[in-house]
């Protein structure tokens, strides 16, 4: 850990001014990831801008029937918010599948989006890693890669995005409100996180001088037919090997609309709208689910230790769609995947 | 007269622990305390070409940076670095001794600063250049270079011939990866400097071991260094040998002539001891009726380049099963890693896992119920040394465990039992450990108000030593337990061995009894001198201490209260210290045993494995405290679940480096992984092993658990996984 400057901006404009003025500055909100990264010497910010006291803690209904969640709403508060539980239970559930209660109490909504990968090499500064030290090489491709990606990888990086919450936000097609020196803008969730390509050091399309102010949820919450399942190496407090957020709109036993996002398999929550569209008008049966799962994983490729994730992801998709169709979502306090 | 022994007495130190009053090695403060931070190597093997500490030294608040180039003197001879439990062969590791890199994460510099944060920052500024050498960290790649270290047990018969002649055979290899102890409390030492003398608060399972070691390493007189560790946040064997934090804390204190605290990071703890990765090769041959003809067990374990650490992985079959032909072999392969160390049930956790997996495979081949096979091969004698046991209630363990579990309802066919989407698997295994006991001393100070302080140097590593010694002392002195206080973990207290091997309960409790007998004798002498004493003609063996009185064993009305005796004698206290040594008896084998029954439920499609029920029936002589012993066994079972399903220290052999050196990525079970656990203590009266009939329960809880689970996984899925941990990908079809 290195010495750093510490400041507390008075408002959002001040926060933006401060981050824009210092390229070696970082925001700190809950600190559940940045402090770890500093202890591991992965992040070496010269300046920490503590935004945790900014007034971004509201959870409000929007005029269009959706909801707007302040960037500093703690994950726990969001997960147990009555309107979120009632209207967006897939989001409440995905949050509860992540981390531990203590971490969820500290972690912020905006910070959750900006979590960095848990690739073992990213965390160990004694090893090459293109995401941490661009150009140094990827150690995971022919190294320990049980947790690494099977979709959307590049020669430079096979890291995954570790968030559970974001997998649900991808399905809900949330919007990310950000503020920067040029004012405010809105980023569609699918455009927020990036694939690694040749620049794995960039996780997101958030500019270095921008701040997340809110997450907006559209009106549709898929509260009737949804689930979030997370498969991991122990039943709690582990990152996903594969997770699936599934949301369906059914008409009788026919699928009117399907949304699917995978976690633990790519550099971002993984969606494929073409595959989802093939489910429209199909009967909500195992066969439909399996063929969608096959299509979703068609281009998946393992790197040795994580080869099994390809088939596991297919089966997890089938299980998730089955749970969603039956209206029997996974409870995150159940000690088994049902 | 046992008011407390054998009862579920709550921890006497429980309140201190839950309120935070209990202090651990890093909790001791003093004025002008200096904080240390360690710099560790990033290569597995080679030499430090250049180490530049100038940047670090320039940071305001940094007092010094110690390396092999500028450190104070340390002993040059190997023997000076050998602690009480060091391997016989080899050269113990010496931190900052020279420029040689022997393993990754090796300590190579110690930054000393006025503040902890400053030390951490400066540690990142130490610049290094290495001369790298080719390293080896993969046991599988080095197995052909393994050498035989010992033949723990004599071969019997002709194993090869018997195997060839056997009607039913099983041969397989099992693998246990490197595992780490991961105690909750980080290794830490606070060395308090007092004009040349040092008091070292160190996280250790043996304060006297550390004290002797530090005196020897730094060429100090015995009363120059005192080591204290009254509480420990988990040891599990990691703290049996002195670890490098105590050396570096003292080194820093000597260099600066100030008090120094050093707390290792979680990642740095992965360069301390570990359970060695081990390959276990077994062959079993039997007649069709299930009579075992032959057992061979070969273990290939890793050790470091500089010490030969080995434990008894093989040979357990000789304790459990009758077989005319056996052969056991233990080999070591050298790797560029730190020296492995004892970790809960060393040798047995791994060796019995392999043996009991192999026995399950043999049962399948024989189409015999696994319990029945074990009963058919049951041995009433230790086959290795041809000795009877002091006691062995393993038959009762099988019976009571099976009954509590409902084993008779098991359909032997794999994949035959289901619960919804899950396959259900039932597996079982046997457990065995040694019932060891060591010489130990204890002191009792009885005061005239009827209170007693019991003390010895033993560490309570969280197992309940404070509590059982209070119970034993209360019963031996005939006082209420509230009147007993126990002092432990100070090198100046009466001599005890390190806390490990499950020997402390028997060793320390008999020391307390021996000291209590001395107290009784003195009380009797005073009581006899009283006017009209009801004990005037009593001999020591005629009297007992009970209900606060000294009384005739067979006529409790003839008694005098302890406070009266002491008032009469005019003594305000009686101080007695006594060392107990157990009579050497080579005529019997001494072991604890268990039978473990496990239920797993495995998602048919997703492969997710849940251990939904475990029943462990344990025969371990007299249980001093059924509550703390229950917790010990339960903890062992939870660890066994971790060993079966989760635990693995993951190396990248390209870098020779542990990649999951933190407890987020090194998985141990969490609450959500634990379901129903049922611990049964099977009655086992043992009047031969020691007067109390105590055997110790520290290790037995984990032994066999991983095998029972692996066997259940096979029963559930038909997939035999022979390399731990059994992760879901290994059972996915």
mmCIF file of N, CA and C in Angstrom, chain B residues 529-622:
data_model
loop_
_atom_site.group_PDB
_atom_site.id
_atom_site.type_symbol
_atom_site.label_atom_id
_atom_site.label_comp_id
_atom_site.label_asym_id
_atom_site.label_seq_id
_atom_site.Cartn_x
_atom_site.Cartn_y
_atom_site.Cartn_z
ATOM 1 N N UNK B 529 -2.519 -33.006 62.165
ATOM 2 C CA UNK B 529 -1.927 -32.337 63.333
ATOM 3 C C UNK B 529 -2.963 -31.562 64.139
ATOM 4 N N UNK B 530 -4.175 -31.460 63.606
ATOM 5 C CA UNK B 530 -5.203 -30.697 64.331
ATOM 6 C C UNK B 530 -5.664 -31.475 65.564
ATOM 7 N N UNK B 531 -6.132 -30.752 66.577
ATOM 8 C CA UNK B 531 -6.648 -31.417 67.779
ATOM 9 C C UNK B 531 -7.880 -32.242 67.431
ATOM 10 N N UNK B 532 -7.944 -33.448 67.952
ATOM 11 C CA UNK B 532 -9.086 -34.341 67.704
ATOM 12 C C UNK B 532 -9.396 -34.493 66.236
ATOM 13 N N UNK B 533 -8.360 -34.553 65.458
ATOM 14 C CA UNK B 533 -8.582 -34.615 64.018
ATOM 15 C C UNK B 533 -9.298 -35.902 63.629
ATOM 16 N N UNK B 534 -10.369 -35.799 62.848
ATOM 17 C CA UNK B 534 -11.042 -37.022 62.372
ATOM 18 C C UNK B 534 -10.170 -37.780 61.362
ATOM 19 N N UNK B 535 -9.060 -37.165 60.978
ATOM 20 C CA UNK B 535 -8.188 -37.809 60.001
ATOM 21 C C UNK B 535 -6.857 -38.185 60.628
ATOM 22 N N UNK B 536 -6.834 -38.230 61.953
ATOM 23 C CA UNK B 536 -5.565 -38.373 62.662
ATOM 24 C C UNK B 536 -4.739 -39.555 62.162
ATOM 25 N N UNK B 537 -5.411 -40.649 61.873
ATOM 26 C CA UNK B 537 -4.646 -41.829 61.470
ATOM 27 C C UNK B 537 -4.731 -42.101 59.963
ATOM 28 N N UNK B 538 -5.233 -41.133 59.218
ATOM 29 C CA UNK B 538 -5.455 -41.382 57.785
ATOM 30 C C UNK B 538 -4.145 -41.309 56.994
ATOM 31 N N UNK B 539 -4.067 -42.143 55.987
ATOM 32 C CA UNK B 539 -2.936 -42.098 55.060
ATOM 33 C C UNK B 539 -3.414 -41.401 53.787
ATOM 34 N N UNK B 540 -2.469 -40.926 52.971
ATOM 35 C CA UNK B 540 -2.877 -40.204 51.753
ATOM 36 C C UNK B 540 -3.894 -40.975 50.927
ATOM 37 N N UNK B 541 -3.707 -42.276 50.798
ATOM 38 C CA UNK B 541 -4.624 -43.014 49.937
ATOM 39 C C UNK B 541 -6.002 -43.192 50.569
ATOM 40 N N UNK B 542 -6.129 -42.868 51.866
ATOM 41 C CA UNK B 542 -7.429 -43.015 52.540
ATOM 42 C C UNK B 542 -8.316 -41.790 52.352
ATOM 43 N N UNK B 543 -7.737 -40.703 51.886
ATOM 44 C CA UNK B 543 -8.525 -39.457 51.871
ATOM 45 C C UNK B 543 -8.718 -38.918 50.459
ATOM 46 N N UNK B 544 -9.768 -38.148 50.317
ATOM 47 C CA UNK B 544 -10.010 -37.426 49.058
ATOM 48 C C UNK B 544 -10.367 -35.985 49.405
ATOM 49 N N UNK B 545 -10.240 -35.136 48.380
ATOM 50 C CA UNK B 545 -10.691 -33.756 48.522
ATOM 51 C C UNK B 545 -12.033 -33.654 47.808
ATOM 52 N N UNK B 546 -13.044 -33.201 48.538
ATOM 53 C CA UNK B 546 -14.362 -33.058 47.924
ATOM 54 C C UNK B 546 -15.179 -32.066 48.727
ATOM 55 N N UNK B 547 -16.049 -31.379 48.063
ATOM 56 C CA UNK B 547 -16.962 -30.425 48.696
ATOM 57 C C UNK B 547 -16.226 -29.429 49.575
ATOM 58 N N UNK B 548 -15.022 -29.065 49.180
ATOM 59 C CA UNK B 548 -14.265 -28.084 49.949
ATOM 60 C C UNK B 548 -13.644 -28.661 51.206
ATOM 61 N N UNK B 549 -13.665 -29.981 51.282
ATOM 62 C CA UNK B 549 -13.140 -30.618 52.505
ATOM 63 C C UNK B 549 -12.123 -31.686 52.144
ATOM 64 N N UNK B 550 -11.321 -32.034 53.151
ATOM 65 C CA UNK B 550 -10.516 -33.250 53.020
ATOM 66 C C UNK B 550 -11.226 -34.298 53.851
ATOM 67 N N UNK B 551 -11.553 -35.428 53.242
ATOM 68 C CA UNK B 551 -12.401 -36.403 53.934
ATOM 69 C C UNK B 551 -11.920 -37.820 53.673
ATOM 70 N N UNK B 552 -12.337 -38.691 54.549
ATOM 71 C CA UNK B 552 -12.036 -40.111 54.348
ATOM 72 C C UNK B 552 -12.818 -40.623 53.149
ATOM 73 N N UNK B 553 -12.132 -41.373 52.363
ATOM 74 C CA UNK B 553 -12.735 -41.890 51.140
ATOM 75 C C UNK B 553 -14.003 -42.693 51.440
ATOM 76 N N UNK B 554 -13.938 -43.502 52.473
ATOM 77 C CA UNK B 554 -15.063 -44.398 52.727
ATOM 78 C C UNK B 554 -15.940 -43.955 53.889
ATOM 79 N N UNK B 555 -15.645 -42.813 54.453
ATOM 80 C CA UNK B 555 -16.509 -42.308 55.523
ATOM 81 C C UNK B 555 -16.470 -40.786 55.461
ATOM 82 N N UNK B 556 -17.371 -40.281 54.642
ATOM 83 C CA UNK B 556 -17.281 -38.865 54.339
ATOM 84 C C UNK B 556 -17.663 -37.972 55.506
ATOM 85 N N UNK B 557 -18.176 -38.585 56.543
ATOM 86 C CA UNK B 557 -18.502 -37.766 57.721
ATOM 87 C C UNK B 557 -17.221 -37.377 58.456
ATOM 88 N N UNK B 558 -16.180 -38.129 58.211
ATOM 89 C CA UNK B 558 -14.903 -37.789 58.861
ATOM 90 C C UNK B 558 -14.131 -36.870 57.935
ATOM 91 N N UNK B 559 -14.321 -35.595 58.159
ATOM 92 C CA UNK B 559 -13.797 -34.614 57.212
ATOM 93 C C UNK B 559 -13.457 -33.307 57.921
ATOM 94 N N UNK B 560 -12.564 -32.554 57.311
ATOM 95 C CA UNK B 560 -12.247 -31.210 57.804
ATOM 96 C C UNK B 560 -12.268 -30.280 56.599
ATOM 97 N N UNK B 561 -12.807 -29.098 56.757
ATOM 98 C CA UNK B 561 -12.838 -28.206 55.601
ATOM 99 C C UNK B 561 -11.430 -27.688 55.312
ATOM 100 N N UNK B 562 -11.191 -27.472 54.034
ATOM 101 C CA UNK B 562 -9.858 -27.035 53.603
ATOM 102 C C UNK B 562 -9.496 -25.706 54.262
ATOM 103 N N UNK B 563 -10.473 -24.814 54.348
ATOM 104 C CA UNK B 563 -10.161 -23.511 54.942
ATOM 105 C C UNK B 563 -9.792 -23.674 56.421
ATOM 106 N N UNK B 564 -10.463 -24.609 57.112
ATOM 107 C CA UNK B 564 -10.110 -24.854 58.514
ATOM 108 C C UNK B 564 -8.695 -25.397 58.648
ATOM 109 N N UNK B 565 -8.367 -26.330 57.760
ATOM 110 C CA UNK B 565 -7.027 -26.918 57.819
ATOM 111 C C UNK B 565 -5.989 -25.827 57.640
ATOM 112 N N UNK B 566 -6.245 -24.974 56.635
ATOM 113 C CA UNK B 566 -5.231 -23.961 56.342
ATOM 114 C C UNK B 566 -5.162 -22.906 57.452
ATOM 115 N N UNK B 567 -6.313 -22.582 58.016
ATOM 116 C CA UNK B 567 -6.291 -21.627 59.118
ATOM 117 C C UNK B 567 -5.483 -22.208 60.285
ATOM 118 N N UNK B 568 -5.719 -23.471 60.512
ATOM 119 C CA UNK B 568 -5.035 -24.131 61.620
ATOM 120 C C UNK B 568 -3.523 -24.189 61.407
ATOM 121 N N UNK B 569 -3.128 -24.476 60.203
ATOM 122 C CA UNK B 569 -1.685 -24.615 59.932
ATOM 123 C C UNK B 569 -1.015 -23.246 59.823
ATOM 124 N N UNK B 570 -1.828 -22.216 59.668
ATOM 125 C CA UNK B 570 -1.249 -20.877 59.571
ATOM 126 C C UNK B 570 -0.700 -20.533 58.199
ATOM 127 N N UNK B 571 -0.851 -21.435 57.267
ATOM 128 C CA UNK B 571 -0.338 -21.155 55.917
ATOM 129 C C UNK B 571 -1.385 -20.379 55.131
ATOM 130 N N UNK B 572 -0.980 -19.289 54.468
ATOM 131 C CA UNK B 572 -1.980 -18.584 53.655
ATOM 132 C C UNK B 572 -2.077 -19.205 52.273
ATOM 133 N N UNK B 573 -1.144 -20.036 51.924
ATOM 134 C CA UNK B 573 -1.209 -20.705 50.610
ATOM 135 C C UNK B 573 -0.376 -21.981 50.604
ATOM 136 N N UNK B 574 -0.783 -22.896 49.788
ATOM 137 C CA UNK B 574 0.028 -24.087 49.538
ATOM 138 C C UNK B 574 0.409 -24.052 48.060
ATOM 139 N N UNK B 575 1.695 -24.138 47.779
ATOM 140 C CA UNK B 575 2.171 -24.099 46.397
ATOM 141 C C UNK B 575 2.813 -25.439 46.075
ATOM 142 N N UNK B 576 2.280 -26.112 45.095
ATOM 143 C CA UNK B 576 2.853 -27.413 44.720
ATOM 144 C C UNK B 576 3.013 -27.485 43.208
ATOM 145 N N UNK B 577 4.210 -27.870 42.804
ATOM 146 C CA UNK B 577 4.438 -28.094 41.379
ATOM 147 C C UNK B 577 4.883 -29.527 41.204
ATOM 148 N N UNK B 578 4.321 -30.181 40.215
ATOM 149 C CA UNK B 578 4.657 -31.597 40.045
ATOM 150 C C UNK B 578 4.698 -31.932 38.570
ATOM 151 N N UNK B 579 5.686 -32.711 38.222
ATOM 152 C CA UNK B 579 5.760 -33.203 36.841
ATOM 153 C C UNK B 579 5.224 -34.621 36.816
ATOM 154 N N UNK B 580 4.368 -34.880 35.881
ATOM 155 C CA UNK B 580 3.834 -36.239 35.728
ATOM 156 C C UNK B 580 4.510 -36.915 34.548
ATOM 157 N N UNK B 581 4.976 -38.115 34.797
ATOM 158 C CA UNK B 581 5.481 -38.915 33.675
ATOM 159 C C UNK B 581 4.692 -40.205 33.639
ATOM 160 N N UNK B 582 4.263 -40.574 32.469
ATOM 161 C CA UNK B 582 3.481 -41.797 32.339
ATOM 162 C C UNK B 582 4.433 -42.984 32.327
ATOM 163 N N UNK B 583 4.050 -44.025 33.037
ATOM 164 C CA UNK B 583 4.885 -45.220 33.063
ATOM 165 C C UNK B 583 5.008 -45.759 31.640
ATOM 166 N N UNK B 584 6.212 -46.107 31.249
ATOM 167 C CA UNK B 584 6.401 -46.631 29.900
ATOM 168 C C UNK B 584 5.761 -48.016 29.812
ATOM 169 N N UNK B 585 4.903 -48.173 28.833
ATOM 170 C CA UNK B 585 4.213 -49.458 28.685
ATOM 171 C C UNK B 585 4.163 -49.786 27.201
ATOM 172 N N UNK B 586 5.030 -50.715 26.799
ATOM 173 C CA UNK B 586 5.090 -51.067 25.382
ATOM 174 C C UNK B 586 4.214 -52.281 25.071
ATOM 175 N N UNK B 587 3.399 -52.673 26.051
ATOM 176 C CA UNK B 587 2.647 -53.909 25.868
ATOM 177 C C UNK B 587 1.297 -53.676 25.191
ATOM 178 N N UNK B 588 0.942 -52.420 24.991
ATOM 179 C CA UNK B 588 -0.352 -52.137 24.386
ATOM 180 C C UNK B 588 -0.243 -51.051 23.322
ATOM 181 N N UNK B 589 -1.101 -51.137 22.325
ATOM 182 C CA UNK B 589 -1.254 -50.051 21.367
ATOM 183 C C UNK B 589 -2.301 -49.081 21.909
ATOM 184 N N UNK B 590 -2.102 -47.800 21.603
ATOM 185 C CA UNK B 590 -3.016 -46.766 22.135
ATOM 186 C C UNK B 590 -3.547 -45.964 20.951
ATOM 187 N N UNK B 591 -4.828 -46.059 20.754
ATOM 188 C CA UNK B 591 -5.415 -45.354 19.608
ATOM 189 C C UNK B 591 -6.825 -44.882 19.905
ATOM 190 N N UNK B 592 -7.218 -43.854 19.181
ATOM 191 C CA UNK B 592 -8.628 -43.463 19.154
ATOM 192 C C UNK B 592 -9.201 -43.927 17.818
ATOM 193 N N UNK B 593 -10.497 -44.115 17.782
ATOM 194 C CA UNK B 593 -11.139 -44.634 16.572
ATOM 195 C C UNK B 593 -12.450 -43.904 16.303
ATOM 196 N N UNK B 594 -12.887 -44.026 15.068
ATOM 197 C CA UNK B 594 -14.183 -43.437 14.738
ATOM 198 C C UNK B 594 -14.779 -44.148 13.532
ATOM 199 N N UNK B 595 -16.072 -43.999 13.399
ATOM 200 C CA UNK B 595 -16.767 -44.455 12.187
ATOM 201 C C UNK B 595 -17.581 -43.266 11.707
ATOM 202 N N UNK B 596 -17.400 -42.926 10.434
ATOM 203 C CA UNK B 596 -18.069 -41.756 9.881
ATOM 204 C C UNK B 596 -19.028 -42.189 8.792
ATOM 205 N N UNK B 597 -20.235 -41.671 8.856
ATOM 206 C CA UNK B 597 -21.253 -41.949 7.845
ATOM 207 C C UNK B 597 -21.677 -40.614 7.236
ATOM 208 N N UNK B 598 -21.649 -40.548 5.921
ATOM 209 C CA UNK B 598 -21.952 -39.272 5.263
ATOM 210 C C UNK B 598 -23.019 -39.463 4.197
ATOM 211 N N UNK B 599 -23.879 -38.457 4.120
ATOM 212 C CA UNK B 599 -24.869 -38.420 3.040
ATOM 213 C C UNK B 599 -24.550 -37.220 2.155
ATOM 214 N N UNK B 600 -24.480 -37.470 0.855
ATOM 215 C CA UNK B 600 -24.360 -36.346 -0.074
ATOM 216 C C UNK B 600 -25.587 -36.317 -0.964
ATOM 217 N N UNK B 601 -25.911 -35.131 -1.417
ATOM 218 C CA UNK B 601 -26.947 -34.974 -2.432
ATOM 219 C C UNK B 601 -26.316 -34.193 -3.574
ATOM 220 N N UNK B 602 -26.433 -34.722 -4.757
ATOM 221 C CA UNK B 602 -25.715 -34.165 -5.899
ATOM 222 C C UNK B 602 -26.697 -33.871 -7.026
ATOM 223 N N UNK B 603 -26.715 -32.629 -7.419
ATOM 224 C CA UNK B 603 -27.608 -32.221 -8.500
ATOM 225 C C UNK B 603 -27.256 -32.996 -9.768
ATOM 226 N N UNK B 604 -28.249 -33.672 -10.296
ATOM 227 C CA UNK B 604 -28.030 -34.580 -11.422
ATOM 228 C C UNK B 604 -27.439 -33.858 -12.632
ATOM 229 N N UNK B 605 -27.911 -32.648 -12.892
ATOM 230 C CA UNK B 605 -27.448 -31.929 -14.077
ATOM 231 C C UNK B 605 -26.264 -31.022 -13.793
ATOM 232 N N UNK B 606 -26.281 -30.375 -12.636
ATOM 233 C CA UNK B 606 -25.303 -29.327 -12.366
ATOM 234 C C UNK B 606 -24.089 -29.817 -11.585
ATOM 235 N N UNK B 607 -24.202 -30.996 -11.018
ATOM 236 C CA UNK B 607 -23.058 -31.569 -10.311
ATOM 237 C C UNK B 607 -22.788 -30.964 -8.943
ATOM 238 N N UNK B 608 -23.630 -30.052 -8.497
ATOM 239 C CA UNK B 608 -23.399 -29.397 -7.198
ATOM 240 C C UNK B 608 -23.537 -30.439 -6.084
ATOM 241 N N UNK B 609 -22.508 -30.471 -5.235
ATOM 242 C CA UNK B 609 -22.447 -31.505 -4.192
ATOM 243 C C UNK B 609 -22.754 -30.871 -2.837
ATOM 244 N N UNK B 610 -23.690 -31.458 -2.137
ATOM 245 C CA UNK B 610 -23.979 -30.996 -0.774
ATOM 246 C C UNK B 610 -23.793 -32.169 0.185
ATOM 247 N N UNK B 611 -23.129 -31.908 1.295
ATOM 248 C CA UNK B 611 -23.002 -32.940 2.321
ATOM 249 C C UNK B 611 -24.128 -32.684 3.313
ATOM 250 N N UNK B 612 -25.209 -33.418 3.137
ATOM 251 C CA UNK B 612 -26.424 -33.075 3.883
ATOM 252 C C UNK B 612 -26.462 -33.664 5.295
ATOM 253 N N UNK B 613 -25.714 -34.748 5.498
ATOM 254 C CA UNK B 613 -25.701 -35.336 6.844
ATOM 255 C C UNK B 613 -24.353 -35.987 7.094
ATOM 256 N N UNK B 614 -23.837 -35.811 8.296
ATOM 257 C CA UNK B 614 -22.669 -36.588 8.718
ATOM 258 C C UNK B 614 -22.936 -37.093 10.129
ATOM 259 N N UNK B 615 -22.716 -38.379 10.317
ATOM 260 C CA UNK B 615 -22.745 -38.946 11.660
ATOM 261 C C UNK B 615 -21.337 -39.447 11.950
ATOM 262 N N UNK B 616 -20.756 -39.002 13.042
ATOM 263 C CA UNK B 616 -19.435 -39.491 13.426
ATOM 264 C C UNK B 616 -19.532 -40.091 14.816
ATOM 265 N N UNK B 617 -19.221 -41.374 14.905
ATOM 266 C CA UNK B 617 -19.218 -42.053 16.201
ATOM 267 C C UNK B 617 -17.767 -42.236 16.607
ATOM 268 N N UNK B 618 -17.410 -41.653 17.734
ATOM 269 C CA UNK B 618 -16.003 -41.576 18.137
ATOM 270 C C UNK B 618 -15.793 -42.355 19.433
ATOM 271 N N UNK B 619 -14.742 -43.168 19.434
ATOM 272 C CA UNK B 619 -14.326 -43.844 20.674
ATOM 273 C C UNK B 619 -12.972 -43.286 21.050
ATOM 274 N N UNK B 620 -12.944 -42.485 22.084
ATOM 275 C CA UNK B 620 -11.698 -41.806 22.473
ATOM 276 C C UNK B 620 -11.538 -41.823 23.986
ATOM 277 N N UNK B 621 -11.813 -42.991 24.568
ATOM 278 C CA UNK B 621 -11.654 -43.092 26.015
ATOM 279 C C UNK B 621 -12.645 -42.204 26.731
ATOM 280 N N UNK B 622 -12.219 -41.712 27.907
ATOM 281 C CA UNK B 622 -13.122 -40.832 28.657
ATOM 282 C C UNK B 622 -13.087 -39.428 28.038
#
